Amino acid sequence: MTHNAVVIGGNRTPFAKAGGPYAEASNHDLLTAALDGLIARFGLAGERIGEVAGGAVLKHSKDFNLTREAVLSSALAPSTPACDLQQACGTGLETTIYIANKIRLGQIDSGISAGVDSTSDAPIVVSDSLRRTLLKANAARSAADRVKALAKIRPSHLKPQAPSVAEPRTGLSMGEHQALTTERWGITREAQDEIAAASHHKLAAAWADGFFDDLVTPYLGVPRDAILRPDTSVEKLASLRPAFGGPRGSMTAGNSTALSDGAATALLASEEWAAEHHLPVLAKVVDAEVAAVDHPGGDDLLLGPVAAAGRMLARQGLSVADFDLVEIHEAFASTVLATLKAWDDEDYCRGLGLDGKLGTIDPSRLNVTGSSLAVGHPFAATGARIVPTLAKLLHAKGPGSKGLISMCAAGGQGVVAILEAV
Amino acid sequence: MRGAQVAGREVEHLDAIPGMGAAFARAMVPSRTSRVTLPRRISTVHDVTQNRARLADYARVCGFTLRDAVPPTWLHVLTFPLHIHLLGDPQSSVKLVGAVHTSNSMTLHRPVTADERLELSVHLEGPRPHRRGALVDLIGQVRVDGEPVWDGVTTYLASGASVEGEPEEVERAPFEPRSPQARWRLPADLGRQYRRVSQDPNPIHTSRVAAKAFGFARPIIHGMWTHARALAALENRLPAAFTTHVDFVKPILLPSSVGFVASETPGGVLADVVTKDGAKPLLRMRVEEAA
């Protein structure tokens, strides 16, 4: 028997720049704060939820059970199970898909999807050579063997290794990869700065309207998204120096997402569970798909979602024009622009094995309350930020309204999903 | 500054939380008299802002999740310099040295957030008779805009001091040895870590030499760390407003491993920090929802 998996709502912390107001907060602290806000909003204290799925991209080894530990610190019943999932920047959407699938299969009747990241509290690890030396010393059978192993430690081994955002197979950072895509697709500086300015303006307007009042709970004295610059403009953004793509590059700190801290959650359930608990239903999860590209072979690192969207839309018999609202995660302004161009490129889409291009959308339907450039992008949290935001927007448009989510992720991967208002 | 009287007590308004150095040194000078004298005034500080970085450090050291609402033991830590201020007063025959922190009670009347400005006050009450000396109580209160949000009672036993009267009979829930449901490993530097966040400079928690001088084989962890750690272990079961009482039964030497047991009862949660084998209690704690 299959069920509808519906989004009831969400809660997140305000997002903030790395090293800012959440500098002292760990992933555990942030995720617990986001969960407790969700629990308070929907009266779930003491409730056993079917499952909580969460994750973080930058994770300490001691946090192997991060989500379960946050559940135990939260007001949920301690009998609520949890698991950790990770799919780079797609994590928060992948956890939503996991929970929705279990609900649709009748394995659980309620669930929470979540994601969190703290670039402030990122793990620092020892070098691989030191780690191997220490492991060897630990495994030594005699004191003499242990001393022999430890004697191999060299000063150069002691340099701590900060986590890197470089792709392991190419050695290029995500920004450097995107700079290649920006050039290949002929994305202009002006178009990128327009996307960035619009993101800030739309987010500022949504905050001013009170749109986020039932989606965000203040944390550590931060009342709203701290990266947001309501007064930014295309002119101000045009004055920034290039950050990626060399001195003549068009990608700047203004049209790229900032390293951020924050956590987000979404509450999903079967329609029956929502009705029993007298909770509102906003939208159902219709379908989802993941895809990957061969970026070590030269493909565009962040265009994985194009094939994912193409396959999912073909299966559903939909085109991108059928969507009332579209959320494309703004890893970089040029990612959004390249995705839109790729959707409308017959040859590119056929090259992905699709039957043809996906088409174009009305720009007024895109990221209507702003996206990651203005909100910030705590990697694993972004998907769980977008899901309740889009569900609320679709619900306001009326039953049957459809929304598309497209998220790029490291490793050349892409995650997409369709929500439909109920 | 001395001001008006409250309930027959003079009120001393301090401009800032007093520094610990000199007052602490005075509080460490042993008293020669067996007759107990105590300063009668109420010491207060207004408009105290909470340091979020120190709160985060406190939460990490004690095992709390960092939340907007602060642990009630954190409010105790904020009032602690006023304890030292009063015990370091020349009028106080009870000094920190030779006094044993035997029990502690506190009531959180409502959640207190880290951005609230606090008014702290502490005064001494007692002495009360005890079979090994005299008990004195440090009565603390935290107010926000005049509204009491936290009340605390810290009880010290001044051994050697004497007070007329019969010692009060205290009934304790019987202790039943059982296997601990959790084990905490307390590292050797835990006293130093807690000193950093509590600013309690008592060297018996950090120095082997000082600990030996007071009859302990090794440094002992602050009782209020153990109290905080026990509350942190219950974090998802703590009501929004509650009273908690602890009896410090035996000091915990550093480093060491101890056990923890907790059980829900109709009256609230009973929790014990116990020896590693669960045979003997080290700290006994009750938590009850506040009315």
CSV table of C-alpha atoms in Angstrom, one decimal, chain A residues 24 28-29 32 36 72-74 78 218-221, chain B residues 52-53 56-57 60 64-68 115 235-236:
chain,number,residue,atom,x,y,z
A,24,GLU,CA,31.1,28.6,19.3
A,28,HIS,CA,25.2,19.0,17.4
A,29,ASP,CA,24.2,22.4,19.0
A,32,THR,CA,19.4,20.4,18.2
A,36,ASP,CA,13.7,21.9,19.1
A,72,LEU,CA,18.5,12.6,22.3
A,73,SER,CA,19.3,16.2,23.2
A,74,SER,CA,15.9,17.4,21.8
A,78,PRO,CA,14.2,9.2,23.2
A,218,PRO,CA,16.2,32.7,16.3
A,219,TYR,CA,19.3,31.1,17.7
A,220,LEU,CA,22.1,32.6,19.9
A,221,GLY,CA,20.6,36.0,19.6
B,52,ARG,CA,28.2,33.9,25.2
B,53,ALA,CA,31.7,32.6,24.5
B,56,ALA,CA,29.6,28.1,25.2
B,57,ASP,CA,32.8,27.0,26.9
B,60,ARG,CA,31.2,22.2,26.4
B,64,PHE,CA,25.3,20.8,27.8
B,65,THR,CA,24.0,21.4,24.3
B,66,LEU,CA,24.5,25.1,23.5
B,67,ARG,CA,21.0,26.7,23.6
B,68,ASP,CA,19.5,30.1,23.9
B,115,ASP,CA,20.7,37.7,26.1
B,235,GLU,CA,18.8,17.5,29.3
B,236,ASN,CA,15.9,16.1,27.3
